[in-house]
Amino acid sequence: MCPLLSSACRMSCNASVTRVQLKSPVGQAPRVPVHLMPCEIEHEGPAQVSQYLTATTKNSKQEKTVSFRGRRLKGQELSCPQGFTGLVLKEINKPGSDQEDRTVKLSSVFDKLTYWNLETPPNSDDTVVMAMDWPDPVKIIPYPDD
């Protein structure tokens, strides 16, 4: 098991520490649909995604299309790599700078996400698509025991 899934995880970046609080096992967290949008939406909290973002799927491909605020988006559903679960984390205390520690808590989990691009469909050159393939090569890299 990955040491990052312990009850309190510490990740260092630029001398600051991010603490992940897991009050219950990851498997008990609610599973939610996740959409990765090509924009920043200044809203925190639940959204009625199914009411505003209903995609159509082309028969020949797994490509989805939708219009969001007048912009055409093309998307693709990506599954998490086998043996991995996606985590949705919510920030508990927002730091004032990059040097301050931060704490996040587990909000929900996901097994797949819908990745959206403006105008063009996602392809194998997109960093998100490549990231979903990354764990397979990483399995051959030896992981040192602590």
Tab-separated table of C-alpha atoms in Angstrom:
chain	number	residue	atom	x	y	z
A	1	MET	CA	0.000	0.000	0.000
A	2	CYS	CA	1.171	3.505	-0.781
A	3	PRO	CA	2.436	5.429	2.257
A	4	LEU	CA	0.492	8.470	1.010
A	5	LEU	CA	-2.742	6.850	2.152
A	6	SER	CA	-1.853	6.876	5.830
A	7	SER	CA	-4.067	8.768	8.290
A	8	ALA	CA	-1.896	11.895	8.133
A	9	CYS	CA	0.307	12.373	5.117
A	10	ARG	CA	3.009	15.015	4.702
A	11	MET	CA	4.091	16.223	1.281
A	12	SER	CA	6.863	18.792	1.027
A	13	CYS	CA	6.971	21.416	-1.679
A	14	ASN	CA	8.947	24.671	-1.534
A	15	ALA	CA	9.615	24.221	2.215
A	16	SER	CA	5.905	24.130	3.012
A	17	VAL	CA	3.989	21.047	4.135
A	18	THR	CA	0.602	19.823	2.973
A	19	ARG	CA	-1.223	17.633	5.472
A	20	VAL	CA	-3.956	15.311	4.241
A	21	GLN	CA	-6.529	14.376	6.878
A	22	LEU	CA	-8.280	11.041	6.424
A	23	LYS	CA	-10.902	10.704	9.165
A	24	SER	CA	-12.240	7.462	7.671
A	25	PRO	CA	-10.913	4.903	5.176
A	26	VAL	CA	-10.783	6.024	1.555
A	27	GLY	CA	-13.202	3.222	0.611
A	28	GLN	CA	-15.920	4.761	2.806
A	29	ALA	CA	-15.787	8.202	1.148
A	30	PRO	CA	-18.665	9.050	-1.215
A	31	ARG	CA	-18.049	8.375	-4.929
A	32	VAL	CA	-18.841	11.357	-7.151
A	33	PRO	CA	-18.731	12.209	-10.857
A	34	VAL	CA	-15.767	14.479	-11.658
A	35	HIS	CA	-15.399	16.919	-14.566
A	36	LEU	CA	-12.052	18.569	-15.326
A	37	MET	CA	-12.881	21.830	-17.117
A	38	PRO	CA	-10.550	24.005	-19.251
A	39	CYS	CA	-11.344	27.068	-17.142
A	40	GLU	CA	-11.434	28.329	-13.587
A	41	ILE	CA	-14.825	28.437	-11.910
A	42	GLU	CA	-14.947	30.630	-8.836
A	43	HIS	CA	-17.325	28.459	-6.824
A	44	GLU	CA	-16.737	26.105	-3.945
A	45	GLY	CA	-19.257	23.469	-3.042
A	46	PRO	CA	-21.802	21.248	-4.725
A	47	ALA	CA	-23.104	22.079	-8.194
A	48	GLN	CA	-26.030	20.762	-10.198
A	49	VAL	CA	-23.749	19.493	-12.941
A	50	SER	CA	-26.313	17.189	-14.578
A	51	GLN	CA	-28.720	20.125	-14.975
A	52	TYR	CA	-26.218	22.380	-16.743
A	53	LEU	CA	-23.763	19.975	-18.379
A	54	THR	CA	-25.542	17.262	-20.358
A	55	ALA	CA	-23.161	15.836	-22.933
A	56	THR	CA	-23.968	14.090	-26.182
A	57	THR	CA	-21.816	11.147	-27.229
A	58	LYS	CA	-20.889	10.385	-30.829
A	59	ASN	CA	-21.521	6.774	-31.836
A	60	SER	CA	-18.173	6.177	-33.552
A	61	LYS	CA	-15.979	7.394	-30.665
A	62	GLN	CA	-16.146	7.909	-26.928
A	63	GLU	CA	-15.980	11.653	-27.594
A	64	LYS	CA	-18.497	13.845	-25.751
A	65	THR	CA	-19.583	17.346	-26.757
A	66	VAL	CA	-21.318	20.024	-24.748
A	67	SER	CA	-21.826	23.769	-24.718
A	68	PHE	CA	-20.838	25.570	-21.522
A	69	ARG	CA	-21.615	29.299	-21.320
A	70	GLY	CA	-21.701	29.470	-25.111
A	71	ARG	CA	-18.355	27.709	-25.579
A	72	ARG	CA	-18.143	24.329	-27.258
A	73	LEU	CA	-16.331	21.728	-25.177
A	74	LYS	CA	-15.202	18.290	-26.279
A	75	GLY	CA	-14.488	15.675	-23.693
A	76	GLN	CA	-13.542	12.112	-22.989
A	77	GLU	CA	-14.168	9.899	-19.995
A	78	LEU	CA	-10.882	8.696	-18.489
A	79	SER	CA	-10.658	5.862	-15.975
A	80	CYS	CA	-8.198	5.904	-13.120
A	81	PRO	CA	-5.399	3.392	-13.646
A	82	GLN	CA	-6.049	-0.092	-12.251
A	83	GLY	CA	-5.339	-0.169	-8.534
A	84	PHE	CA	-5.663	3.617	-8.137
A	85	THR	CA	-8.474	5.789	-6.777
A	86	GLY	CA	-8.829	9.516	-7.421
A	87	LEU	CA	-9.226	11.748	-4.373
A	88	VAL	CA	-11.163	15.012	-4.174
A	89	LEU	CA	-9.526	17.102	-1.466
A	90	LYS	CA	-10.953	20.191	0.213
A	91	GLU	CA	-8.682	22.804	1.725
A	92	ILE	CA	-9.277	23.367	5.441
A	93	ASN	CA	-6.957	26.299	6.055
A	94	LYS	CA	-5.899	28.364	3.080
A	95	PRO	CA	-2.333	29.644	3.462
A	96	GLY	CA	-1.413	33.249	2.773
A	97	SER	CA	1.681	32.272	0.753
A	98	ASP	CA	3.399	29.312	-0.910
A	99	GLN	CA	5.732	29.015	2.074
A	100	GLU	CA	2.973	28.359	4.645
A	101	ASP	CA	1.717	24.909	5.577
A	102	ARG	CA	-1.708	23.840	4.402
A	103	THR	CA	-4.188	21.193	5.450
A	104	VAL	CA	-6.658	19.406	3.187
A	105	LYS	CA	-9.263	16.770	3.971
A	106	LEU	CA	-10.737	13.976	1.916
A	107	SER	CA	-14.066	15.101	0.469
A	108	SER	CA	-14.893	12.267	-1.953
A	109	VAL	CA	-13.356	9.756	-4.351
A	110	PHE	CA	-13.722	8.834	-8.024
A	111	ASP	CA	-12.827	5.977	-10.379
A	112	LYS	CA	-13.182	7.989	-13.586
A	113	LEU	CA	-13.369	11.604	-14.674
A	114	THR	CA	-14.573	13.474	-17.719
A	115	TYR	CA	-11.755	15.577	-19.152
A	116	TRP	CA	-12.879	18.564	-21.280
A	117	ASN	CA	-10.994	20.629	-23.888
A	118	LEU	CA	-12.052	23.756	-25.760
A	119	GLU	CA	-13.006	22.986	-29.373
A	120	THR	CA	-10.675	19.965	-29.836
A	121	PRO	CA	-11.190	16.486	-28.394
A	122	PRO	CA	-8.706	15.214	-25.790
A	123	ASN	CA	-5.868	13.204	-27.303
A	124	SER	CA	-2.831	11.201	-26.208
A	125	ASP	CA	-0.632	14.358	-26.170
A	126	ASP	CA	-2.707	16.020	-23.416
A	127	THR	CA	-0.963	15.961	-20.047
A	128	VAL	CA	-4.063	14.677	-18.235
A	129	VAL	CA	-4.422	11.758	-20.659
A	130	MET	CA	-0.703	10.983	-20.316
A	131	ALA	CA	-0.939	11.165	-16.512
A	132	MET	CA	-3.584	8.432	-16.499
A	133	ASP	CA	-1.094	6.150	-18.315
A	134	TRP	CA	1.864	7.048	-16.077
A	135	PRO	CA	1.351	4.490	-13.246
A	136	ASP	CA	2.079	1.489	-15.497
A	137	PRO	CA	5.723	2.476	-16.221
A	138	VAL	CA	6.148	3.583	-12.592
A	139	LYS	CA	5.393	0.032	-11.392
A	140	ILE	CA	8.773	-1.125	-12.703
A	141	ILE	CA	10.686	1.503	-10.692
A	142	PRO	CA	11.769	0.016	-7.342
A	143	TYR	CA	10.247	1.769	-4.319
A	144	PRO	CA	12.625	1.937	-1.310
A	145	ASP	CA	11.337	0.502	1.956
A	146	ASP	CA	11.236	2.967	4.839
